[in-house]
Amino acid sequence: MTNYELVSGLETHIELATKTKIFCSCSTEFGGEPNTHCCPVCIGLPGTLPKLNRRVVEYAILAGLATNCEISPVSKMDRKNYVYPDLPKAYQISQYDMPLCKNGWIELSNGRKIRITRIHIEEDAGKLVHQRGNTFVDYNRGGVPLIEIVSEPDIRSIDEAREYLEKLQTIMRFIGISDCRMQEGSMRCDVNISVRPAGSEALGTRTEIKNMNSFAHMTKAMDYELNRQIDLLESGEKIVQETRRYNEETECTEGMRGKEDANDYRYFREPDLVTIRVSAEEVAALKAELPELPGARMKRYTGELGLPEADAQQLARSRRIAEFFEAAADGVKNPKAAANCIIGQMFSRLSTEAEKEAFDVAITPEQLRELVMLLDAGKIRMNLVKSTLEKMLDTGKSAKEFISESDMAGLDEDALKAACEQAIAANPNAAADYLGGKEKALKAILGGVMKATRGRADAVKAEQLLIQLIKK
Amino acid sequence: MVTHEEILKIAKLAKLSVSADELVQLTKDMSEIIGFADTINAVSPENSDFDNINHLSNVFRDDVVAPSFDSGEILKNAPEQEDGYFLVKKRA
């Protein structure tokens, strides 16, 4: 059997987090009673004129800069004509041949670059609810600003598609232009997919799967479609170029419309909107506004700070977490301890992914830094850090409130020896087991020492001393 | 040059029926219209005459919310409505 290679490109729609719609001053707030965030402009009444939201252009340029795009000095809006009830004007105002951003890329963890063809701005359509043979139309979402990010067909596996989309999501959240929530529809994507014999340069016939609204659906739909296309080729059949949808119940993709029925959108320049010109100075000013991006931060965390890749990835997943970590680890000897506190105890208190990313916690990064500094200075040990951090997170109070001078005093040799002797006396069976060759038995005795000293004992020293005492 | 097939495709997309006589005439008319459009297309959109007739660019709005219309007003011209929604027949 031939080995096949996946060839895929993504078209990703992202709702911009502006306060108002792209062409009118109606609110973009999610939800609300139907048709309450509407005005004559966004329901397409005759005689109304659109006026472009400056922030939409700025956000799209930020998206372009964060994905290594060139920013077009001159661009324009176009009409994309199609008739469907979600579009009250019977056309969508979009960008056709002069998008705001082009020729960018995103680098994956395997070092491959996925090229970005273009990023353009456009208006979202209304929401349709189909019921009892009727369609209920709500135009609250109509006119909400979107960017569409189109990649080249550079994606070669389902994992790469997933990583590309995750990277886009993280970057767009980092620069604060969208919350990119797939389940709420503020990020959705269409997947173009074809297969070819491995090693071949030619592109196969592609299909497009529309409107993926979760990572899970996207990977399942791609997996199904990949296998469907390979089966067709193996049985000598032709793949038909068409648009398909993913059926969540059957977990299959099914045909919607073929190439012959493809819409002819009859694009032409939007006559109601003037040319968009972006100067080099404006681009430079926006570039200066960009925060350090997750990729660069991860490199710094693994390089300068010596953190493991997995930790760096966790910390760079949102700007809030990254900034919290950096403030907490500022000038400490052991940044890994700060990372552990965040990824371990602090994350475990935040149940959803959204909560983790928002990282709304009771303490300040300075308070965490103070705790890590006590560890650095050898004044307290890791287990005391843990219990203290729990109390801090419960109360919002600082470490010093929970750690007494005696906790920080450490133990002198005599006190440690006394604690070890007591622990052995309290666990005679464990001591016997250890002598019998069960090395693990020592842990029970060590636990006794730590408990009796409330975590002040140096675990390594205590262990050595215990062995000496037991073997005597 | 526009072909009969292209006219039939456009007619299908526009849900129009076209007779054999009309097809000949439409193909001729459409070729002339496209020919005229080629004159416009010959002007590069990148050059400085690209701006619209008023030579305006960068007309923007600030991102400040203004009150929307009452949904009753918005739905006033709707042929049919229910529970605050526009109601239309389901389309394929």
Coordinates of C-alpha atoms in Angstrom, one line a residue:
Chain A
M1 CA 0.0 0.0 0.0
T2 CA 1.2 3.5 -0.8
N3 CA 2.1 5.8 2.0
Y4 CA 0.1 9.0 1.9
E5 CA 0.9 12.4 3.1
L6 CA -1.6 14.9 4.4
V7 CA -1.5 18.4 2.9
S8 CA -3.6 21.0 4.7
G9 CA -4.2 24.7 5.1
L10 CA -6.4 26.5 7.5
E11 CA -8.6 29.5 7.2
T12 CA -9.2 30.9 10.7
H13 CA -11.8 33.4 11.6
I14 CA -11.2 35.4 14.8
E15 CA -13.6 37.9 16.4
L16 CA -11.8 41.0 17.4
A17 CA -12.3 42.3 21.0
T18 CA -13.3 45.8 20.0
K19 CA -16.1 47.5 22.0
T20 CA -18.1 48.3 18.9
K21 CA -18.9 46.7 15.5
I22 CA -16.8 47.2 12.5
F23 CA -19.0 49.7 10.7
C24 CA -21.3 51.1 13.4
S25 CA -21.3 52.0 17.1
C26 CA -23.4 49.1 18.2
S27 CA -22.0 47.0 21.1
T28 CA -20.2 43.7 20.2
E29 CA -21.0 42.2 23.6
F30 CA -21.7 38.4 23.4
G31 CA -25.3 37.3 24.1
G32 CA -28.1 39.8 24.9
E33 CA -31.7 39.6 23.8
P34 CA -32.0 39.0 20.0
N35 CA -31.7 42.1 17.7
T36 CA -30.9 44.4 20.6
H37 CA -27.4 45.3 19.5
C38 CA -28.6 46.5 16.1
C39 CA -29.0 49.7 14.2
P40 CA -30.0 50.6 10.6
V41 CA -26.3 50.2 9.5
C42 CA -25.8 46.6 10.7
I43 CA -29.2 45.4 9.6
G44 CA -28.4 46.8 6.1
L45 CA -31.2 49.3 5.7
P46 CA -31.1 51.2 2.4
G47 CA -29.5 54.6 2.6
T48 CA -27.2 53.8 5.5
L49 CA -23.4 54.2 5.2
P50 CA -20.7 52.1 7.0
K51 CA -17.9 53.9 8.8
L52 CA -14.8 51.8 9.6
N53 CA -13.8 51.3 13.2
R54 CA -10.1 52.5 13.6
R55 CA -9.4 49.9 16.2
V56 CA -10.3 47.1 13.8
V57 CA -7.5 48.2 11.5
E58 CA -5.1 48.6 14.5
Y59 CA -5.9 45.1 15.9
A60 CA -5.6 43.5 12.5
I61 CA -2.1 45.1 12.0
L62 CA -1.1 43.9 15.5
A63 CA -2.2 40.3 14.5
G64 CA -0.1 40.7 11.3
L65 CA 3.0 41.9 13.1
A66 CA 2.7 39.1 15.7
T67 CA 2.7 36.6 12.9
N68 CA 5.6 38.0 10.9
C69 CA 3.4 39.6 8.1
E70 CA 4.1 42.5 5.9
I71 CA 1.6 45.3 6.5
S72 CA 0.1 46.7 3.2
P73 CA 0.6 50.5 2.9
V74 CA -2.6 50.6 0.8
S75 CA -5.6 48.4 1.1
K76 CA -9.4 48.6 0.5
M77 CA -12.7 46.9 1.4
D78 CA -14.7 44.8 -1.1
R79 CA -18.2 43.4 -1.4
K80 CA -18.6 39.6 -1.4
N81 CA -22.0 39.0 -2.7
Y82 CA -24.1 36.0 -1.6
V83 CA -27.7 35.6 -0.7
Y84 CA -28.4 34.0 2.7
P85 CA -30.6 35.3 5.6
D86 CA -27.5 35.7 7.9
L87 CA -26.4 38.6 5.7
P88 CA -29.0 41.4 5.7
K89 CA -27.4 43.4 2.9
A90 CA -26.9 40.3 0.7
Y91 CA -23.2 41.0 0.7
Q92 CA -20.5 40.9 3.2
I93 CA -18.0 43.7 3.4
S94 CA -14.6 42.0 3.3
Q95 CA -11.2 42.4 1.6
Y96 CA -10.5 40.6 -1.6
D97 CA -7.3 41.4 -3.5
M98 CA -5.7 43.9 -1.2
P99 CA -5.7 42.5 2.3
L100 CA -4.3 44.5 5.2
C101 CA -1.5 41.9 6.0
K102 CA 0.3 39.3 3.9
N103 CA 3.2 36.9 3.7
G104 CA 3.7 35.9 7.4
W105 CA 4.5 32.7 9.2
I106 CA 4.2 30.8 12.4
E107 CA 6.9 28.5 13.6
L108 CA 6.0 25.1 15.1
S109 CA 7.9 23.2 17.8
N110 CA 9.4 20.9 15.2
G111 CA 11.0 23.9 13.5
R112 CA 8.7 23.9 10.5
K113 CA 7.2 27.2 9.4
I114 CA 3.6 27.4 8.4
R115 CA 3.3 30.3 6.0
I116 CA 0.4 32.8 6.4
T117 CA -0.8 33.9 3.0
R118 CA -2.9 36.8 4.3
I119 CA -4.9 38.4 7.1
H120 CA -7.9 40.5 6.1
I121 CA -10.7 42.3 8.0
E122 CA -14.4 41.7 7.4
E123 CA -17.8 41.7 9.2
D124 CA -19.3 38.7 10.9
A125 CA -22.8 37.5 9.8
G126 CA -25.9 37.2 12.0
K127 CA -26.9 34.1 13.9
L128 CA -29.5 31.7 12.5
V129 CA -31.6 29.3 14.5
H130 CA -33.4 26.7 12.4
Q131 CA -36.6 25.4 13.9
R132 CA -39.8 23.8 12.6
G133 CA -39.0 24.6 9.0
N134 CA -38.4 28.2 9.8
T135 CA -35.3 30.2 10.4
F136 CA -35.0 32.7 13.3
V137 CA -32.5 35.5 12.6
D138 CA -30.6 37.5 15.2
Y139 CA -28.3 40.2 13.9
N140 CA -26.6 41.0 17.2
R141 CA -23.4 39.3 15.8
G142 CA -23.9 40.8 12.4
G143 CA -21.2 43.4 11.9
V144 CA -18.9 42.2 14.7
P145 CA -15.3 42.6 13.3
L146 CA -13.4 39.5 12.2
I147 CA -10.0 38.8 10.9
E148 CA -9.5 35.9 8.6
I149 CA -6.1 34.3 8.7
V150 CA -5.4 32.2 5.7
S151 CA -2.4 29.8 5.8
E152 CA -0.6 28.2 2.9
P153 CA -1.1 24.4 2.5
D154 CA 2.0 23.8 4.6
I155 CA 0.5 21.6 7.3
R156 CA 1.5 18.0 7.0
S157 CA -0.2 16.3 10.0
I158 CA -3.2 16.6 12.2
D159 CA -0.8 17.4 15.1
E160 CA 0.7 20.2 13.1
A161 CA -2.8 21.6 12.4
R162 CA -3.6 21.5 16.0
E163 CA -0.4 23.1 17.1
Y164 CA -0.7 25.8 14.5
L165 CA -4.2 26.7 15.7
E166 CA -3.1 26.6 19.3
K167 CA -0.2 28.9 18.6
L168 CA -2.6 31.3 16.8
Q169 CA -4.9 31.3 19.7
T170 CA -2.2 31.9 22.3
I171 CA -0.6 34.7 20.2
M172 CA -3.9 36.5 19.6
R173 CA -4.8 36.3 23.3
F174 CA -1.4 37.5 24.2
I175 CA -1.6 40.6 22.2
G176 CA -5.1 41.1 23.6
I177 CA -7.1 41.4 20.3
S178 CA -9.4 38.5 20.9
D179 CA -10.4 36.0 23.5
C180 CA -10.4 33.2 20.8
R181 CA -13.0 31.0 22.5
M182 CA -13.9 28.3 20.1
Q183 CA -17.0 27.2 22.0
E184 CA -18.4 30.7 21.9
G185 CA -17.5 31.1 18.3
S186 CA -14.9 33.9 18.7
M187 CA -12.5 31.6 16.9
R188 CA -13.5 29.1 14.2
C189 CA -11.8 27.6 11.3
D190 CA -12.2 26.0 7.9
V191 CA -9.8 23.2 7.0
N192 CA -8.6 22.6 3.4
I193 CA -7.4 19.0 3.1
S194 CA -5.9 16.8 0.4
V195 CA -3.6 13.8 0.3
R196 CA -0.8 12.7 -2.0
P197 CA 1.6 9.8 -2.2
A198 CA 4.5 10.5 0.3
G199 CA 7.4 12.2 -1.5
S200 CA 5.2 13.6 -4.3
E201 CA 5.3 17.4 -4.9
A202 CA 2.0 17.6 -6.8
L203 CA -1.1 18.7 -4.9
G204 CA -4.1 16.3 -4.8
T205 CA -7.7 17.4 -5.2
R206 CA -8.8 19.2 -2.0
T207 CA -11.9 19.4 0.0
E208 CA -12.8 22.0 2.5
I209 CA -14.4 21.2 5.9
K210 CA -16.4 24.2 7.1
N211 CA -16.8 25.8 10.5
M212 CA -14.8 23.7 13.0
N213 CA -15.8 25.0 16.4
S214 CA -13.5 23.0 18.7
F215 CA -10.0 21.4 18.6
A216 CA -11.6 18.0 19.2
H217 CA -13.9 18.3 16.3
M218 CA -11.2 19.6 14.1
T219 CA -8.8 16.7 14.8
K220 CA -11.7 14.1 14.4
A221 CA -12.9 15.7 11.2
M222 CA -9.4 15.8 9.7
D223 CA -8.8 12.2 10.7
Y224 CA -12.0 11.1 9.1
E225 CA -11.5 13.1 5.9
L226 CA -7.9 12.0 5.6
N227 CA -8.9 8.3 5.7
R228 CA -11.9 8.9 3.4
Q229 CA -9.6 10.4 0.8
I230 CA -7.0 7.6 1.1
D231 CA -9.8 5.0 0.8
L232 CA -11.1 6.6 -2.4
L233 CA -7.6 6.8 -4.0
E234 CA -6.9 3.2 -2.9
S235 CA -10.0 1.9 -4.6
G236 CA -9.2 3.9 -7.7
E237 CA -11.9 6.5 -7.3
K238 CA -11.6 10.2 -7.8
I239 CA -11.8 12.8 -5.0
V240 CA -14.4 15.5 -5.8
Q241 CA -13.5 19.0 -5.0
E242 CA -16.2 20.1 -2.7
T243 CA -17.2 21.8 0.5
R244 CA -18.0 19.4 3.4
R245 CA -19.4 19.7 6.8
Y246 CA -18.5 17.7 9.9
N247 CA -21.4 15.9 11.5
E248 CA -20.8 15.8 15.3
E249 CA -23.2 12.8 15.8
T250 CA -21.9 10.5 13.2
E251 CA -18.3 11.8 13.5
C252 CA -18.2 11.9 9.7
T253 CA -17.8 14.6 7.1
E254 CA -20.5 14.9 4.5
G255 CA -20.7 16.8 1.2
M256 CA -22.5 20.2 1.1
R257 CA -21.8 21.6 -2.3
G258 CA -19.5 20.7 -5.2
K259 CA -17.3 22.9 -7.4
E260 CA -20.0 23.4 -10.0
D261 CA -22.3 24.9 -7.3
A262 CA -19.6 27.0 -5.8
N263 CA -20.7 30.5 -5.2
D264 CA -19.5 33.1 -7.5
Y265 CA -19.1 35.9 -5.1
R266 CA -18.8 38.7 -7.7
Y267 CA -16.4 40.7 -5.6
F268 CA -16.1 44.3 -6.3
R269 CA -14.7 47.3 -4.5
E270 CA -17.0 48.6 -1.7
P271 CA -17.9 52.1 -2.9
D272 CA -19.1 53.3 0.5
L273 CA -15.7 53.0 2.1
V274 CA -12.5 54.9 1.3
T275 CA -9.0 53.6 0.9
I276 CA -7.1 52.5 4.0
R277 CA -3.5 53.9 4.1
V278 CA -1.1 52.8 6.8
S279 CA 2.2 54.7 7.2
A280 CA 5.5 53.2 8.3
E281 CA 5.3 55.4 11.4
E282 CA 1.9 53.9 12.3
V283 CA 3.2 50.4 11.9
A284 CA 6.3 51.3 14.0
A285 CA 4.1 52.7 16.8
L286 CA 1.9 49.5 16.8
K287 CA 5.0 47.4 16.8
A288 CA 6.2 49.2 19.9
E289 CA 2.9 48.3 21.5
L290 CA 3.4 44.6 21.0
P291 CA 4.2 42.6 24.1
E292 CA 7.0 40.0 24.0
L293 CA 5.3 37.1 22.3
P294 CA 4.9 33.6 23.8
G295 CA 7.5 32.0 21.5
A296 CA 10.2 34.5 22.6
R297 CA 9.3 34.1 26.2
M298 CA 9.5 30.3 26.1
K299 CA 13.0 30.5 24.6
R300 CA 14.0 32.9 27.5
Y301 CA 12.5 30.6 30.1
T302 CA 14.2 27.5 28.8
G303 CA 17.5 29.4 28.1
E304 CA 18.2 32.1 30.7
L305 CA 16.1 30.6 33.4
G306 CA 16.9 26.9 32.7
L307 CA 13.3 25.7 33.0
P308 CA 12.1 22.5 31.3
E309 CA 10.2 23.0 28.0
A310 CA 6.9 21.8 29.4
D311 CA 7.1 24.3 32.2
A312 CA 7.9 27.1 29.8
Q313 CA 5.0 26.2 27.7
Q314 CA 2.6 26.3 30.7
L315 CA 3.9 29.7 31.8
A316 CA 3.8 31.3 28.4
R317 CA 0.2 30.2 27.7
S318 CA -1.3 33.5 28.7
R319 CA 0.1 37.0 29.1
R320 CA -1.3 37.2 32.7
I321 CA 0.5 34.0 33.8
A322 CA 3.7 34.9 32.0
E323 CA 3.8 38.4 33.6
F324 CA 2.9 37.0 37.0
F325 CA 5.7 34.4 36.8
E326 CA 8.3 36.9 35.6
A327 CA 7.5 39.3 38.5
A328 CA 7.6 36.4 40.9
A329 CA 10.9 35.0 39.6
D330 CA 12.6 38.4 39.3
G331 CA 16.0 38.2 40.8
V332 CA 15.5 34.9 42.6
K333 CA 18.1 32.1 42.5
N334 CA 15.6 29.4 41.9
P335 CA 13.0 30.4 39.2
K336 CA 12.0 26.7 39.0
A337 CA 10.5 26.9 42.5
A338 CA 8.4 29.9 41.4
A339 CA 7.3 28.0 38.3
N340 CA 6.5 24.9 40.4
C341 CA 4.3 27.0 42.7
I342 CA 2.4 28.4 39.8
I343 CA 2.0 25.2 37.7
G344 CA 1.4 23.0 40.6
Q345 CA -0.5 24.5 43.6
M346 CA -1.8 27.6 42.0
F347 CA -3.1 26.0 38.8
S348 CA -4.8 23.2 40.8
R349 CA -7.1 25.8 42.3
L350 CA -8.3 27.0 38.9
S351 CA -10.5 24.3 37.4
T352 CA -11.1 25.5 33.8
E353 CA -8.7 26.4 31.1
A354 CA -10.2 29.8 30.9
E355 CA -9.7 30.3 34.7
K356 CA -6.1 29.2 34.4
E357 CA -5.5 31.7 31.6
A358 CA -7.2 34.5 33.4
F359 CA -5.1 33.5 36.5
D360 CA -7.1 35.4 39.0
V361 CA -5.3 34.5 42.3
A362 CA -5.4 35.9 45.8
I363 CA -1.7 36.8 46.1
T364 CA 0.5 39.2 44.2
P365 CA 3.6 38.1 42.3
E366 CA 5.7 40.0 44.9
Q367 CA 4.2 37.8 47.7
L368 CA 5.2 34.7 45.8
R369 CA 8.7 36.2 45.2
E370 CA 9.1 36.8 48.9
L371 CA 8.3 33.1 49.6
V372 CA 10.7 31.9 47.0
M373 CA 13.4 34.2 48.4
L374 CA 13.0 32.6 51.8
L375 CA 13.6 29.2 50.1
D376 CA 16.6 30.7 48.3
A377 CA 18.2 31.9 51.5
G378 CA 17.9 28.5 53.0
K379 CA 15.6 29.8 55.7
I380 CA 12.7 27.4 54.9
R381 CA 12.4 24.1 53.1
M382 CA 10.2 23.1 50.2
N383 CA 7.5 21.4 52.2
L384 CA 7.1 24.5 54.3
V385 CA 6.9 26.5 51.1
K386 CA 4.0 24.3 50.0
S387 CA 1.9 24.5 53.2
T388 CA 2.6 28.3 53.5
L389 CA 1.6 28.9 49.9
E390 CA -1.8 27.1 50.6
K391 CA -2.4 29.5 53.5
M392 CA -1.4 32.5 51.4
L393 CA -3.8 31.5 48.6
D394 CA -6.6 31.0 51.1
T395 CA -6.1 34.4 52.8
G396 CA -4.2 36.6 50.4
K397 CA -1.7 37.3 53.3
S398 CA 2.1 37.3 53.0
A399 CA 4.4 34.4 53.9
K400 CA 5.8 36.1 57.0
E401 CA 2.3 35.9 58.5
F402 CA 2.5 32.1 58.6
I403 CA 6.2 31.5 59.2
S404 CA 7.6 32.2 62.6
E405 CA 11.2 33.1 63.5
S406 CA 11.7 29.6 64.9
D407 CA 10.5 28.1 61.6
M408 CA 13.2 30.1 59.8
A409 CA 15.9 29.4 62.4
G410 CA 16.7 26.0 61.0
L411 CA 17.9 23.2 63.4
D412 CA 21.2 22.8 65.1
E413 CA 23.0 19.4 65.0
D414 CA 21.9 18.3 68.4
A415 CA 18.2 19.1 67.7
L416 CA 18.4 17.2 64.4
K417 CA 20.0 14.2 66.1
A418 CA 17.4 14.2 68.9
A419 CA 14.6 14.4 66.3
C420 CA 16.1 11.5 64.3
E421 CA 16.5 9.3 67.4
Q422 CA 12.9 9.9 68.5
A423 CA 11.7 9.1 65.0
I424 CA 13.6 5.8 65.0
A425 CA 12.3 4.9 68.4
A426 CA 8.7 5.6 67.2
N427 CA 9.1 3.4 64.1
P428 CA 11.0 0.3 65.3
N429 CA 9.5 -1.9 62.5
A430 CA 10.6 0.5 59.8
A431 CA 14.1 0.6 61.2
A432 CA 14.2 -3.2 61.2
D433 CA 12.8 -3.4 57.6
Y434 CA 15.5 -1.0 56.5
L435 CA 18.2 -3.1 58.0
G436 CA 16.6 -6.1 56.3
G437 CA 17.2 -4.4 52.9
K438 CA 14.0 -2.4 52.4
E439 CA 15.4 1.0 51.5
K440 CA 11.9 2.5 51.2
A441 CA 11.2 1.9 54.9
L442 CA 13.6 4.9 55.6
K443 CA 11.0 7.3 54.1
A444 CA 8.5 6.6 56.9
I445 CA 11.1 7.4 59.5
L446 CA 12.2 10.5 57.6
G447 CA 8.5 11.6 57.5
G448 CA 8.5 11.4 61.2
V449 CA 11.5 13.7 61.5
M450 CA 10.0 16.3 59.1
K451 CA 6.7 16.2 61.0
A452 CA 8.4 16.6 64.4
T453 CA 10.5 19.5 63.2
R454 CA 7.6 21.1 61.2
G455 CA 9.7 20.9 58.0
R456 CA 12.7 22.7 59.4
A457 CA 15.1 19.8 59.1
D458 CA 17.3 19.4 56.0
A459 CA 16.0 16.2 54.4
V460 CA 19.3 15.2 53.0
K461 CA 21.2 15.6 56.2
A462 CA 18.4 13.9 58.2
E463 CA 18.5 10.9 55.9
Q464 CA 22.3 10.5 56.2
L465 CA 22.0 10.8 60.0
L466 CA 19.1 8.3 60.1
I467 CA 21.2 5.7 58.2
Q468 CA 24.1 6.2 60.6
L469 CA 21.9 5.9 63.6
I470 CA 20.0 2.8 62.4
K471 CA 23.2 1.0 61.4
K472 CA 24.9 1.7 64.7
Chain B
M1 CA -14.8 36.5 -24.4
V2 CA -17.8 35.0 -22.6
T3 CA -19.0 31.5 -23.5
H4 CA -22.5 30.1 -23.6
E5 CA -21.5 27.8 -20.7
E6 CA -20.6 30.7 -18.5
I7 CA -23.9 32.5 -19.2
L8 CA -25.7 29.3 -18.4
K9 CA -23.8 28.9 -15.1
I10 CA -24.5 32.5 -14.1
A11 CA -28.1 32.0 -15.0
K12 CA -28.3 29.0 -12.8
L13 CA -26.6 30.8 -9.9
A14 CA -29.1 33.6 -10.3
K15 CA -31.9 31.1 -10.7
L16 CA -33.0 32.5 -14.1
S17 CA -34.1 30.4 -17.1
V18 CA -32.6 31.5 -20.4
S19 CA -34.0 30.5 -23.9
A20 CA -31.8 29.7 -26.8
D21 CA -32.4 33.1 -28.5
E22 CA -31.7 34.9 -25.2
L23 CA -28.5 32.9 -24.7
V24 CA -27.0 34.2 -28.0
Q25 CA -28.0 37.8 -27.2
L26 CA -26.9 37.6 -23.6
T27 CA -23.5 36.1 -24.5
K28 CA -22.9 39.0 -27.0
D29 CA -24.0 41.7 -24.5
M30 CA -22.0 40.2 -21.7
S31 CA -18.9 40.0 -23.8
E32 CA -19.2 43.7 -24.5
I33 CA -19.7 44.6 -20.9
I34 CA -16.7 42.5 -19.8
G35 CA -14.7 44.2 -22.5
F36 CA -15.6 47.5 -21.1
A37 CA -14.7 46.4 -17.6
D38 CA -11.2 45.3 -19.0
T39 CA -10.6 49.0 -19.6
I40 CA -11.2 49.8 -16.0
N41 CA -9.1 46.8 -14.9
A42 CA -6.2 48.0 -17.0
V43 CA -5.7 50.8 -14.3
S44 CA -3.6 49.4 -11.6
P45 CA -5.2 49.6 -8.1
E46 CA -1.7 50.2 -6.7
N47 CA -1.2 53.6 -8.4
S48 CA -1.9 56.9 -6.9
D49 CA -5.2 57.5 -8.9
F50 CA -6.6 54.5 -7.0
D51 CA -8.4 56.6 -4.4
N52 CA -12.1 57.2 -5.0
I53 CA -13.3 60.3 -6.7
N54 CA -13.0 62.5 -3.5
H55 CA -9.4 61.4 -3.0
L56 CA -10.3 60.5 0.6
S57 CA -8.6 57.9 2.6
N58 CA -8.6 56.8 6.3
V59 CA -12.0 57.9 7.3
F60 CA -12.4 56.2 10.6
R61 CA -14.7 56.0 13.7
D62 CA -13.5 55.8 17.3
D63 CA -14.3 52.6 19.1
V64 CA -17.0 54.1 21.3
V65 CA -20.3 52.4 22.0
A66 CA -23.5 54.4 21.1
P67 CA -26.9 53.1 22.1
S68 CA -28.4 50.6 19.6
F69 CA -32.0 50.8 18.4
D70 CA -34.9 49.3 20.3
S71 CA -35.5 45.8 18.9
G72 CA -39.1 46.8 18.1
E73 CA -37.8 49.5 15.8
I74 CA -35.3 47.1 14.2
L75 CA -38.1 44.5 13.5
K76 CA -40.6 47.1 12.3
N77 CA -40.2 46.3 8.6
A78 CA -39.9 42.5 9.1
P79 CA -42.5 40.7 7.1
E80 CA -42.6 38.1 9.9
Q81 CA -41.2 38.1 13.4
E82 CA -41.3 36.0 16.5
D83 CA -39.8 36.4 20.0
G84 CA -37.7 39.3 18.9
Y85 CA -36.3 37.3 15.9
F86 CA -36.7 38.0 12.2
L87 CA -38.5 34.9 10.8
V88 CA -37.8 33.6 7.4
K89 CA -38.6 30.4 5.5
K90 CA -35.8 27.8 5.9
R91 CA -33.5 27.7 2.9
A92 CA -31.4 24.8 1.8

